[in-house]
mmCIF file of C-alpha atoms in Angstrom:
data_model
loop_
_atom_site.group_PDB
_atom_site.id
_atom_site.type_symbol
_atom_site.label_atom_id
_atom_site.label_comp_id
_atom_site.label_asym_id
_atom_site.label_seq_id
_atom_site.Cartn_x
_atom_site.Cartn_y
_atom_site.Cartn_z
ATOM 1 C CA UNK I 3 31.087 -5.017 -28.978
ATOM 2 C CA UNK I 4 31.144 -4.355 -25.376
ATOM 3 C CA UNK I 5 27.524 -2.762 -25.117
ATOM 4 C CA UNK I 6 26.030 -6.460 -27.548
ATOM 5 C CA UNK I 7 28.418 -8.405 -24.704
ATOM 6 C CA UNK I 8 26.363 -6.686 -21.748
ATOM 7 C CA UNK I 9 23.192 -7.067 -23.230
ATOM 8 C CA UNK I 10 23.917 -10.664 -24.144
ATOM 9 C CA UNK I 11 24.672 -10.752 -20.548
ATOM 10 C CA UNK I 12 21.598 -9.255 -18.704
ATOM 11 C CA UNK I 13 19.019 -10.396 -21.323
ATOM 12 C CA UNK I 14 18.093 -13.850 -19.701
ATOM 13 C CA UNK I 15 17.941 -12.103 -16.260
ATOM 14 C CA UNK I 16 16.034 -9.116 -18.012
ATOM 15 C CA UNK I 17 13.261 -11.740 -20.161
ATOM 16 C CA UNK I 18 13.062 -14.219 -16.671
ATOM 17 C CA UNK I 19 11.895 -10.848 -14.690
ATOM 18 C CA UNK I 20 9.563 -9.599 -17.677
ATOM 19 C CA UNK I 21 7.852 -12.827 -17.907
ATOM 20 C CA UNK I 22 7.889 -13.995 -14.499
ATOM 21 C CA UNK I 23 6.956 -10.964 -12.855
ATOM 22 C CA UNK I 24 5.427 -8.333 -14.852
ATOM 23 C CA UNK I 25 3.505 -9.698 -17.802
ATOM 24 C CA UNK I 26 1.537 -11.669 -14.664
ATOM 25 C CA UNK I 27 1.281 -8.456 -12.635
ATOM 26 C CA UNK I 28 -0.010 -6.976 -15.411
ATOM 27 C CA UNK I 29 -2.821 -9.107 -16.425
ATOM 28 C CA UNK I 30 -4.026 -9.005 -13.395
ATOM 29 C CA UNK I 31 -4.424 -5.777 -13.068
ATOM 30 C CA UNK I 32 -5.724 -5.427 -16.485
ATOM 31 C CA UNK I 33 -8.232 -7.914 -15.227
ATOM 32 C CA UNK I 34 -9.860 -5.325 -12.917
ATOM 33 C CA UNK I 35 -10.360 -2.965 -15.933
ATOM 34 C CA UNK I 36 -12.544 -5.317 -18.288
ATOM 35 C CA UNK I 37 -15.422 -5.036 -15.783
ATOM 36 C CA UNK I 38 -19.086 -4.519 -18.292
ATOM 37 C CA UNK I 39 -20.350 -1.929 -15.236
ATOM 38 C CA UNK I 40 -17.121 0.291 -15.849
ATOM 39 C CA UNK I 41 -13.158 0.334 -15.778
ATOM 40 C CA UNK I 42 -13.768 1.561 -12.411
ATOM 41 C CA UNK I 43 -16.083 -0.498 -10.895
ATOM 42 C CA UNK I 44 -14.128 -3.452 -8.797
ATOM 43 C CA UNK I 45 -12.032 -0.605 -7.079
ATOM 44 C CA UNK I 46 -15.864 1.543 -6.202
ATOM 45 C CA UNK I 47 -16.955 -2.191 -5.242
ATOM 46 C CA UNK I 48 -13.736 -2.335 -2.772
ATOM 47 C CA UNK I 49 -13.861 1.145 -1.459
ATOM 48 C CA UNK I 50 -17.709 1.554 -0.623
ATOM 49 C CA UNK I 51 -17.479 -1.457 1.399
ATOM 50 C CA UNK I 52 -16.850 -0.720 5.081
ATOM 51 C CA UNK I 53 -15.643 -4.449 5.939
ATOM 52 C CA UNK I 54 -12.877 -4.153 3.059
ATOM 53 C CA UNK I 55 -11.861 -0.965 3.883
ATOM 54 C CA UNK I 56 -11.329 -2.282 7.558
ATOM 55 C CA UNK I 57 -9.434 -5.084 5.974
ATOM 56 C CA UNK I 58 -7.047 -2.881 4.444
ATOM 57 C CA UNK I 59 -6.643 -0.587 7.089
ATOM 58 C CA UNK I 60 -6.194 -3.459 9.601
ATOM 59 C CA UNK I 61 -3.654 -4.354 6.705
ATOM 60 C CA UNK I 62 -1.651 -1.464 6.606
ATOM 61 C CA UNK I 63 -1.528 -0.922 10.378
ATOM 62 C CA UNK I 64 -0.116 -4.115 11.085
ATOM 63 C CA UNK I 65 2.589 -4.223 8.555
ATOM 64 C CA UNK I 66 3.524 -0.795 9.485
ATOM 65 C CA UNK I 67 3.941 -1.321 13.529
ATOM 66 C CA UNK I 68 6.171 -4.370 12.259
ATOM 67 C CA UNK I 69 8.284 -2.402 10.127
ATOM 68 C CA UNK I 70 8.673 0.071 12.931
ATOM 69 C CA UNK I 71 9.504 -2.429 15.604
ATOM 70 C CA UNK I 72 11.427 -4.145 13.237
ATOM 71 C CA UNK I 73 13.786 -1.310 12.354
ATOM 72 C CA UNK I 74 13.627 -0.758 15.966
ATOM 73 C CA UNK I 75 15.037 -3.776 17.694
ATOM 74 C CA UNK I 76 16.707 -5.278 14.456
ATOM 75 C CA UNK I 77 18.768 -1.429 14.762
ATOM 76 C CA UNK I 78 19.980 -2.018 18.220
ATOM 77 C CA UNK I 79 20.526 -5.476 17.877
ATOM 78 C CA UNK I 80 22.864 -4.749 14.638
ATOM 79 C CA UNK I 81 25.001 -2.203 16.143
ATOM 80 C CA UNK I 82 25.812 -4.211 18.957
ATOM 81 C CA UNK I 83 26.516 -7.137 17.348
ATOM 82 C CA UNK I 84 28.544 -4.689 14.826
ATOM 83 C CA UNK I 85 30.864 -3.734 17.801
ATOM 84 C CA UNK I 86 31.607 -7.173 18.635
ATOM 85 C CA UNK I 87 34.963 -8.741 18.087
ATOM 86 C CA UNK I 88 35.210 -11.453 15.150
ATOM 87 C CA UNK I 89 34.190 -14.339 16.852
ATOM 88 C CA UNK I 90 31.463 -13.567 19.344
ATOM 89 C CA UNK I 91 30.021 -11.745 16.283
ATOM 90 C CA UNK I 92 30.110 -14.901 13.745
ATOM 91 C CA UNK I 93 28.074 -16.731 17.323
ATOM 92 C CA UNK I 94 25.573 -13.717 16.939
ATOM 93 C CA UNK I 95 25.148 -13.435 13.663
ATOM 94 C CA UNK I 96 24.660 -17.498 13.251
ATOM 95 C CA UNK I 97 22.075 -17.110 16.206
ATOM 96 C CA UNK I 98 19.702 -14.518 14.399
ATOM 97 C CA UNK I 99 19.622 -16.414 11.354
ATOM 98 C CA UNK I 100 18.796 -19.626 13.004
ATOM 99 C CA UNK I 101 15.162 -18.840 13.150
ATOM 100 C CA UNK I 102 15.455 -18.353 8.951
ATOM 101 C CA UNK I 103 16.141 -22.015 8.695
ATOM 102 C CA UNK I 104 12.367 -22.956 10.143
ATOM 103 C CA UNK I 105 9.315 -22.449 7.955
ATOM 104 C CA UNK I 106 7.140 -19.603 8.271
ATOM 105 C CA UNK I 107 4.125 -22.177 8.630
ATOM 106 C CA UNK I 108 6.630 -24.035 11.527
ATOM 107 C CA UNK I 109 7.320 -20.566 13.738
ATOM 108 C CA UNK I 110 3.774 -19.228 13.046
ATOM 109 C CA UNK I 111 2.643 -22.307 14.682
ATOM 110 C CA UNK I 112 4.894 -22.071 17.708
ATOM 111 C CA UNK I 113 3.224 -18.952 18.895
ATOM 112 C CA UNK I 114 -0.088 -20.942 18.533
ATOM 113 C CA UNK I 115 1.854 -23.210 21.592
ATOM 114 C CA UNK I 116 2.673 -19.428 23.192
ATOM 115 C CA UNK I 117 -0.465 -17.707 23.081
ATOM 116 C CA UNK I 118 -2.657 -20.223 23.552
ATOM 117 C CA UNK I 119 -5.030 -20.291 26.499
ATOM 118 C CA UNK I 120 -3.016 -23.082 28.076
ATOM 119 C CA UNK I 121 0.027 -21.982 26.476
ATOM 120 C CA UNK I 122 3.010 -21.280 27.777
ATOM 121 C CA UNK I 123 3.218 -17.709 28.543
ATOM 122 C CA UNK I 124 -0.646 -18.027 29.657
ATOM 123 C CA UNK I 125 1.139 -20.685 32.593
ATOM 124 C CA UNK I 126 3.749 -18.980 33.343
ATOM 125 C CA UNK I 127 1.427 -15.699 34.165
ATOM 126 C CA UNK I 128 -0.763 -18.217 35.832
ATOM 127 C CA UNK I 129 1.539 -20.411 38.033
ATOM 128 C CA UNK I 130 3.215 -16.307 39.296
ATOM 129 C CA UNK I 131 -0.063 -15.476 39.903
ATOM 130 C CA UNK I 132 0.084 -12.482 37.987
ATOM 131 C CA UNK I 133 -3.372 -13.294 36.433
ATOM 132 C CA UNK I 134 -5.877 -15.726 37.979
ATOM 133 C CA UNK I 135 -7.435 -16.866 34.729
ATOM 134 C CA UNK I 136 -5.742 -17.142 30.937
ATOM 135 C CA UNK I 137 -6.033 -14.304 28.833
ATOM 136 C CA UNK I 138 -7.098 -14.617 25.370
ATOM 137 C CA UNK I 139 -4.099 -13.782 23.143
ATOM 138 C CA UNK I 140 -4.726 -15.485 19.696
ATOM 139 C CA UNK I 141 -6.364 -13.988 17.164
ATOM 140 C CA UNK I 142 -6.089 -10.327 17.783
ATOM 141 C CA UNK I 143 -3.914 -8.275 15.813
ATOM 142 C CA UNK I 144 -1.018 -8.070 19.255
ATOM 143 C CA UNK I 145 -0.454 -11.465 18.282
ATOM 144 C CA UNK I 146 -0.378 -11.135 14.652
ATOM 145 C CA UNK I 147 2.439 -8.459 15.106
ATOM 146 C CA UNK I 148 4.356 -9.924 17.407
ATOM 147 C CA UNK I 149 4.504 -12.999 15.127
ATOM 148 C CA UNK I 150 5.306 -10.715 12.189
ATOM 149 C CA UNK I 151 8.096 -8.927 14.651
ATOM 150 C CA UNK I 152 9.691 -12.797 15.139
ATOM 151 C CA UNK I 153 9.230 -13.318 11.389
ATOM 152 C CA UNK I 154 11.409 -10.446 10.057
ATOM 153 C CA UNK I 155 13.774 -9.042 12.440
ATOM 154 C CA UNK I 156 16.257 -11.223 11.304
ATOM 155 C CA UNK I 157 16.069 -9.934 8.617
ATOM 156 C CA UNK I 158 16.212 -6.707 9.369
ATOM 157 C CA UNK I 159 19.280 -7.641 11.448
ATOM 158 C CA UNK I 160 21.314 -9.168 8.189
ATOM 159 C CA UNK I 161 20.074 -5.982 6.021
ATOM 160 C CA UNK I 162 22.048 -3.651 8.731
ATOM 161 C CA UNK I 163 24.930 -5.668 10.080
ATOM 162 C CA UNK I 164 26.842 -4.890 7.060
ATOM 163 C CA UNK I 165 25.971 -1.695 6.828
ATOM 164 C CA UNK I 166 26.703 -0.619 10.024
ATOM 165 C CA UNK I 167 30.328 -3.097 10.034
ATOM 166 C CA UNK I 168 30.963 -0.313 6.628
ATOM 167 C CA UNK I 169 30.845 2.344 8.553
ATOM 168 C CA UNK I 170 34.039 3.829 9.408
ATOM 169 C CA UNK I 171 35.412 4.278 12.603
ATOM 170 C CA UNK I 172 37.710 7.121 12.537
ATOM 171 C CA UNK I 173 34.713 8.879 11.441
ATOM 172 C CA UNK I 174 32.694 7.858 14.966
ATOM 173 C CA UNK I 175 36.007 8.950 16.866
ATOM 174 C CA UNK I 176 36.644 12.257 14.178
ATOM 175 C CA UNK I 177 33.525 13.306 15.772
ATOM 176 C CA UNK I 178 33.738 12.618 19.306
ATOM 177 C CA UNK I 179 37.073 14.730 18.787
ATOM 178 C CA UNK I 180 35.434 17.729 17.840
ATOM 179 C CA UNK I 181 33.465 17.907 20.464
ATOM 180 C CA UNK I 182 29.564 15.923 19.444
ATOM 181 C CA UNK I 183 28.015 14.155 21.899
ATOM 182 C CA UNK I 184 27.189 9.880 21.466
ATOM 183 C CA UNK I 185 23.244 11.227 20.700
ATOM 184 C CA UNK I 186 24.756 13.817 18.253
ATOM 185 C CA UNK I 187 27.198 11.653 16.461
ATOM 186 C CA UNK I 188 24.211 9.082 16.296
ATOM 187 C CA UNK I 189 22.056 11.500 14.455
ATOM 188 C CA UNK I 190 24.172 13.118 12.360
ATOM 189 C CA UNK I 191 27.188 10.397 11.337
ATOM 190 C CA UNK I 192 25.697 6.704 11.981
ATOM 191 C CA UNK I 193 22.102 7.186 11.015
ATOM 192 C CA UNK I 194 22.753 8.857 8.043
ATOM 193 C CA UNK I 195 25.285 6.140 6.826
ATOM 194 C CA UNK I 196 22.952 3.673 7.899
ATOM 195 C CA UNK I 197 20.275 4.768 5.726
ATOM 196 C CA UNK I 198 20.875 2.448 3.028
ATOM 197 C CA UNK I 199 20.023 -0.552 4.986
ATOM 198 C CA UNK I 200 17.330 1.153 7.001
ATOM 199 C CA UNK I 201 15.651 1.653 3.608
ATOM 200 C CA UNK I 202 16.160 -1.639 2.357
ATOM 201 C CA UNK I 203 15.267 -3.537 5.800
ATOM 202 C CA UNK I 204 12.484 -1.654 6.041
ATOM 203 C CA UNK I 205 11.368 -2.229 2.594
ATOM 204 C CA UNK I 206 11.522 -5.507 3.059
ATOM 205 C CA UNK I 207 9.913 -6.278 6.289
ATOM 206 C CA UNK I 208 6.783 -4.273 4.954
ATOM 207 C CA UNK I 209 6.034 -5.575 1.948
ATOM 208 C CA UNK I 210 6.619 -9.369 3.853
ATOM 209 C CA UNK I 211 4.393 -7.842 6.367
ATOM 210 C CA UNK I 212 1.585 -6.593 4.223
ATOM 211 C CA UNK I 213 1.618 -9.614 1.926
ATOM 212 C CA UNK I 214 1.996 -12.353 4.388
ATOM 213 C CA UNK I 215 -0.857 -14.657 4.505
ATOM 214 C CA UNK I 216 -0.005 -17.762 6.731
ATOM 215 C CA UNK I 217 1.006 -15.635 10.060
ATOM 216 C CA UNK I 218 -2.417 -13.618 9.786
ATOM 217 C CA UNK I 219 -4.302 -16.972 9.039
ATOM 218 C CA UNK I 220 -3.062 -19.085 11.986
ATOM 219 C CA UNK I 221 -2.921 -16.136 14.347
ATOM 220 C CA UNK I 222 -5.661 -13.295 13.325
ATOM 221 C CA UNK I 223 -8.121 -15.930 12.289
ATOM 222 C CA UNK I 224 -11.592 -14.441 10.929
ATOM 223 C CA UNK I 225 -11.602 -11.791 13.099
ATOM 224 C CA UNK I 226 -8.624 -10.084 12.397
ATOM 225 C CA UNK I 227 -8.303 -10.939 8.346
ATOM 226 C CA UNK I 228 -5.806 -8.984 6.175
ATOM 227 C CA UNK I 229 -5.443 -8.196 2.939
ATOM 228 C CA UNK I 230 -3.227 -11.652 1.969
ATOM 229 C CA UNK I 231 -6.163 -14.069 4.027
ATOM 230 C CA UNK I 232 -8.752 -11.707 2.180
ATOM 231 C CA UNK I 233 -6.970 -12.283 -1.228
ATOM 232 C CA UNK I 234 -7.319 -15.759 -0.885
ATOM 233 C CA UNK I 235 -10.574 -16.060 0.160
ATOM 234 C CA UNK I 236 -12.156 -14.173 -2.923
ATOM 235 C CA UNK I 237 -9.864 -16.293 -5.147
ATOM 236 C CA UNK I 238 -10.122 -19.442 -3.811
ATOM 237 C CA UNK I 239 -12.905 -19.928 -1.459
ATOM 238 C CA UNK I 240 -15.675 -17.452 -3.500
ATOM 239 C CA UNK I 241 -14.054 -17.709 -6.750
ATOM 240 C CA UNK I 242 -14.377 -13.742 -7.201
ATOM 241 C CA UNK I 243 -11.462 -13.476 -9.772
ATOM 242 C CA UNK I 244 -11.850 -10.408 -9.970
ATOM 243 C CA UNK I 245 -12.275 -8.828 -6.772
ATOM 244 C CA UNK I 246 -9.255 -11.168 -5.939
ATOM 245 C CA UNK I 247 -7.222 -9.052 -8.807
ATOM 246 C CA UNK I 248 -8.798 -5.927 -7.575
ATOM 247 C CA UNK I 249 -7.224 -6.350 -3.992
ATOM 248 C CA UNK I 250 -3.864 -7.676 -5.728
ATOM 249 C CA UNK I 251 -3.639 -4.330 -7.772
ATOM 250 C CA UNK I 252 -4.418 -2.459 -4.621
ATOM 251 C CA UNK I 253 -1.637 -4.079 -2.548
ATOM 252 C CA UNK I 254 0.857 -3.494 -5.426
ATOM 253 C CA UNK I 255 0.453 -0.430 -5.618
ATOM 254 C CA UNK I 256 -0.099 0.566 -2.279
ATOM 255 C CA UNK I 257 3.746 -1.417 -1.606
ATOM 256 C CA UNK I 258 5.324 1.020 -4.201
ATOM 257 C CA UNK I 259 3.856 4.077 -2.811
ATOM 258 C CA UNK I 260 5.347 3.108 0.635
ATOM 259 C CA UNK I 261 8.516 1.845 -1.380
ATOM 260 C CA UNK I 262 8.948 5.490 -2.955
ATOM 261 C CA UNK I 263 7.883 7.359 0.331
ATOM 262 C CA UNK I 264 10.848 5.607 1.960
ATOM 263 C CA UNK I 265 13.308 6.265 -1.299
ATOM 264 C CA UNK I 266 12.125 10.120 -0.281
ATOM 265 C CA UNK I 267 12.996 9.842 3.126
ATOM 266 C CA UNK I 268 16.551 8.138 2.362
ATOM 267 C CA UNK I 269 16.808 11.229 0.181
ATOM 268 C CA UNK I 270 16.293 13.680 2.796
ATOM 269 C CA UNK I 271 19.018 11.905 5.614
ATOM 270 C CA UNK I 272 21.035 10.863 3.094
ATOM 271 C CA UNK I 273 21.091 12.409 -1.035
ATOM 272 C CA UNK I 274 24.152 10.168 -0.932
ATOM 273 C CA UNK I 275 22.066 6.813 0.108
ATOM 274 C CA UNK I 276 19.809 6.460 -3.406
#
């Protein structure tokens, strides 16, 4: 009765993901395999071509510097705010998600009014006389990461908070006792108890990263197009259905080899963490 009571329970959640998710996912990759010149064809089409290639290396670089900066600053950011007492950290915790309650399309924009040639940081350089003439900081792939890095550290910051607020202390303090040095106890206690939400913050700024498409429209442009821009371009400027599924398959499954590399990792620190 108990195992017809569970099932009864997870079967709506279980149909809504089949149906929603991967009967699409599927047909479109499926898609990509009907081609008359062969199954393989769209993916030789995608791979012989130096400018997609590019693309997808462009693609890949971007989305992992963001993840890396990401973890980076959204790590630092966490454990401090971790260490606070209960009210300062409610302020700081209120304070990084504030930027979540703006629209992607809204914040990508504001580093249009940044970047710009007579934008602000271009004035401010300017007016110090640091530079004598504005530098051209839109549509190169700095400014696409940077905008990425703005994008997702908060949530990179949420992801580890907890984690790191679960972490006990009389461990941190058991191992100062015995003799390990701060860099020590970082390396072997916290970051290996932290792993969880490294994994998961990282998994989710990259696949945000690597999918995005309005961030690397308003601030790459042409010149610095990635695989989400490219994606819809083919699907709904050329209407190349097919090459559109053809870079949709390769971005899913490029996003679960990176997901699985990282479940590796989180292995190795931690066989407790997965």
């Amino acid at each position: 009765m108990k195992h017809f009571a569970r099932w009864g329970l997870t079967m709506p959640a279980t149909i809504a993901v089949v149906v929603l998710l991967i009967v699409p996912v599927a047909i479109t990759i499926a898609a990509t395999f009907a081609e008359p010149k062969g199954m393989f064809a769209p993916y030789v089409t995608f791979f012989s071509s130096g400018f997609r290639r590019a693309v997808l290396y462009r693609t890949l670089e971007v989305a992992l510097v963001t993840t890396a900066i990401s973890l980076t600053v959204g790590f630092i950011t966490a454990y401090v705010i971790a260490q606070m007492p209960g009210r300062a950290k409610s302020i700081m915790i209120i304070a990084a998600v504030f930027p979540l309650l703006t629209g992607v399309v809204v914040r990508s924009f504001a580093w249009l009014i940044i970047l710009g040639k007579n934008g602000i940081l271009n004035a401010m350089l300017i007016s110090t006389g640091i530079i004598g003439e504005p530098l051209s900081m839109l549509y190169t792939e700095g400014s696409v990461i940077v905008a990425m890095v703005y994008l997702f550290v908060p949530l990179m910051i949420l992801t580890l908070v907890g984690v790191l607020e679960g972490i006990p202390r009389d461990l941190i303090d058991a191992s100062a006792s015995l003799g390990a040095r701060p860099l020590m106890t970082f390396f072997q206690v916290i970051l290996p108890l932290a792993t969880p939400g490294l994994i998961v913050g990282a998994v989710l700024v990259f696949t945000g990263s690597f999918t995005s498409y309005a961030t690397p429209q308003l601030l790459g442009g042409e010149k610095q197009m990635m695989m989400g821009t490219f994606l819809y371009q083919r699907a709904m400027v050329t209407f190349d259905w097919v090459g559109a599924s053809t870079i949709a398959a390769i971005m899913v499954v490029l996003t679960l080899g990176v997901v699985l590399i990282m479940s590796r990792i989180a292995r190795r620190l931690n066989p407790m963490a997965v």
